[in-house]
Amino acid sequence: MKYMVMILGTQADYAAMRGDSSDGSPAYTEQDLVAMGAFMSALSDDLAESGELIDGQGLTEPALARFVTGAPDDPQPVVTDGPYGETKEVLAGYWIVDCASLDRVTEIAARVTRCPQPAGSAIRPVVIRPLMAQGEITA
C-alpha cells in the first residue's frame, strides 16, 4: 500500500528557520538547521535503501503559496496569494512510501516526530494518508 507521510508547519516555523523567533517557533541556529537536514536526509536514505521511498520533498513557505478556486460553471477562477489568516498549519513536506502495512508507515511517522528542533518549538503532528489507486473510489 502507498501512503503519504506529511509534516505540518506554519509560516512562523519557516520564519524561525530564517532566525526570526516567535511564540512556539524559536529561532533555529545554524546547528539546528544542520541537525534537521541531517535527520531528514538520513530518514530519506533509509527509506530509499529499504525500497519503501517513492518520493519526498520539503515545500516552500506558505507565503509563496497560491490558491486557485473555481466552479464548474465559472470560466474565471479566483486566484489568491497565501497564506490566509485563518490557516494555522500547512503542509511543509512529505514522503510517499510503499509499505507493507499501516503499522510500518506508523513506525516511519513516529521516527519523523523525533526530528531535532530548537527547545520550546511547538509540537506538530505527522499525518499519514493512504493513497488511492487510480480509479479507486472509497465508500
CSV table of C-alpha atoms in Angstrom, one decimal:
chain,number,residue,atom,x,y,z
A,1,MET,CA,0.0,0.0,0.0
A,2,LYS,CA,1.2,3.5,-0.8
A,3,TYR,CA,1.0,6.2,1.9
A,4,MET,CA,1.7,9.9,2.1
A,5,VAL,CA,3.5,10.9,5.3
A,6,MET,CA,3.0,14.6,5.8
A,7,ILE,CA,4.8,17.0,8.1
A,8,LEU,CA,2.9,20.2,9.0
A,9,GLY,CA,4.2,23.7,9.8
A,10,THR,CA,3.3,27.3,10.0
A,11,GLN,CA,4.6,30.5,8.4
A,12,ALA,CA,6.2,31.2,11.8
A,13,ASP,CA,8.1,27.9,11.6
A,14,TYR,CA,9.6,29.0,8.3
A,15,ALA,CA,10.5,32.4,9.8
A,16,ALA,CA,12.1,30.5,12.7
A,17,MET,CA,14.3,28.6,10.2
A,18,ARG,CA,15.5,32.0,8.9
A,19,GLY,CA,16.3,33.1,12.5
A,20,ASP,CA,13.1,35.0,13.4
A,21,SER,CA,11.7,33.8,16.7
A,22,SER,CA,8.1,33.9,17.8
A,23,ASP,CA,5.9,32.2,20.4
A,24,GLY,CA,6.1,28.4,19.8
A,25,SER,CA,8.6,28.9,17.0
A,26,PRO,CA,12.0,29.7,18.5
A,27,ALA,CA,14.7,30.8,16.1
A,28,TYR,CA,16.9,28.0,14.6
A,29,THR,CA,20.6,28.2,14.9
A,30,GLU,CA,22.9,27.1,12.1
A,31,GLN,CA,23.5,23.9,14.2
A,32,ASP,CA,19.7,23.3,14.5
A,33,LEU,CA,19.4,23.6,10.7
A,34,VAL,CA,22.3,21.2,10.1
A,35,ALA,CA,20.8,18.7,12.6
A,36,MET,CA,17.4,18.9,11.0
A,37,GLY,CA,18.8,18.5,7.5
A,38,ALA,CA,21.0,15.5,8.5
A,39,PHE,CA,18.0,13.8,10.2
A,40,MET,CA,15.7,14.3,7.2
A,41,SER,CA,18.4,13.1,4.8
A,42,ALA,CA,19.1,10.0,6.9
A,43,LEU,CA,15.4,9.1,7.1
A,44,SER,CA,15.0,9.5,3.3
A,45,ASP,CA,18.2,7.5,2.7
A,46,ASP,CA,17.0,4.7,4.9
A,47,LEU,CA,13.6,4.6,3.2
A,48,ALA,CA,15.3,4.5,-0.2
A,49,GLU,CA,17.6,1.7,0.9
A,50,SER,CA,14.6,-0.3,2.2
A,51,GLY,CA,12.9,0.2,-1.2
A,52,GLU,CA,9.9,2.0,0.5
A,53,LEU,CA,10.6,5.5,-0.7
A,54,ILE,CA,8.8,6.7,-3.8
A,55,ASP,CA,9.2,10.5,-3.4
A,56,GLY,CA,9.8,13.0,-0.7
A,57,GLN,CA,10.1,16.8,-0.8
A,58,GLY,CA,10.1,19.8,1.5
A,59,LEU,CA,7.8,22.6,0.5
A,60,THR,CA,8.4,26.4,0.4
A,61,GLU,CA,6.9,28.6,2.9
A,62,PRO,CA,3.1,29.3,2.9
A,63,ALA,CA,3.7,33.0,1.9
A,64,LEU,CA,4.7,31.7,-1.5
A,65,ALA,CA,1.5,29.6,-2.0
A,66,ARG,CA,-1.2,30.4,-4.4
A,67,PHE,CA,-4.8,29.2,-4.1
A,68,VAL,CA,-7.0,28.7,-7.1
A,69,THR,CA,-10.7,28.4,-6.5
A,70,GLY,CA,-13.2,27.8,-9.3
A,71,ALA,CA,-16.6,26.3,-10.1
A,72,PRO,CA,-17.6,24.0,-13.0
A,73,ASP,CA,-19.9,26.7,-14.4
A,74,ASP,CA,-17.5,29.7,-13.9
A,75,PRO,CA,-14.8,30.0,-16.5
A,76,GLN,CA,-12.8,32.5,-14.5
A,77,PRO,CA,-11.2,31.1,-11.3
A,78,VAL,CA,-10.3,33.2,-8.3
A,79,VAL,CA,-6.5,33.3,-7.6
A,80,THR,CA,-5.4,34.3,-4.1
A,81,ASP,CA,-1.8,34.5,-2.8
A,82,GLY,CA,-1.2,32.7,0.5
A,83,PRO,CA,-1.1,32.4,3.4
A,84,TYR,CA,-4.6,33.0,4.7
A,85,GLY,CA,-5.0,34.5,8.2
A,86,GLU,CA,-7.3,31.6,9.2
A,87,THR,CA,-4.7,29.0,8.1
A,88,LYS,CA,-2.7,27.7,11.0
A,89,GLU,CA,-0.8,24.6,9.9
A,90,VAL,CA,0.0,23.9,6.3
A,91,LEU,CA,1.8,21.0,4.5
A,92,ALA,CA,5.5,21.6,5.0
A,93,GLY,CA,6.9,18.5,3.4
A,94,TYR,CA,6.1,14.9,2.6
A,95,TRP,CA,7.3,11.4,1.8
A,96,ILE,CA,5.4,9.0,-0.4
A,97,VAL,CA,6.2,5.5,0.7
A,98,ASP,CA,5.2,2.0,-0.3
A,99,CYS,CA,4.9,0.0,2.9
A,100,ALA,CA,3.7,-3.5,3.8
A,101,SER,CA,1.3,-2.2,6.5
A,102,LEU,CA,-0.2,0.7,8.3
A,103,ASP,CA,1.9,-0.3,11.3
A,104,ARG,CA,5.1,0.1,9.3
A,105,VAL,CA,4.2,3.6,8.0
A,106,THR,CA,3.2,4.5,11.6
A,107,GLU,CA,6.8,3.5,12.6
A,108,ILE,CA,8.1,5.8,9.9
A,109,ALA,CA,5.8,8.7,11.1
A,110,ALA,CA,6.9,8.1,14.7
A,111,ARG,CA,10.6,8.5,13.6
A,112,VAL,CA,9.7,11.8,11.8
A,113,THR,CA,8.4,13.1,15.1
A,114,ARG,CA,11.9,12.8,16.6
A,115,CYS,CA,13.4,15.3,14.1
A,116,PRO,CA,15.6,17.7,16.1
A,117,GLN,CA,14.3,21.2,16.6
A,118,PRO,CA,15.0,24.1,19.0
A,119,ALA,CA,13.8,23.8,22.6
A,120,GLY,CA,10.4,25.3,23.0
A,121,SER,CA,9.2,24.6,19.5
A,122,ALA,CA,5.6,23.7,19.0
A,123,ILE,CA,4.8,20.0,18.6
A,124,ARG,CA,3.3,19.5,15.1
A,125,PRO,CA,1.6,16.3,14.1
A,126,VAL,CA,2.7,14.0,11.3
A,127,VAL,CA,-0.2,12.9,9.2
A,128,ILE,CA,-0.5,9.6,7.4
A,129,ARG,CA,-2.9,9.2,4.5
A,130,PRO,CA,-3.2,6.1,2.3
A,131,LEU,CA,-3.1,6.9,-1.4
A,132,MET,CA,-6.0,5.7,-3.6
A,133,ALA,CA,-5.1,3.6,-6.5
A,134,GLN,CA,-6.0,5.1,-9.9
A,135,GLY,CA,-9.7,4.7,-10.4
A,136,GLU,CA,-10.3,3.6,-6.8
A,137,ILE,CA,-13.4,5.1,-5.0
A,138,THR,CA,-13.7,4.8,-1.2
A,139,ALA,CA,-17.0,4.4,0.4
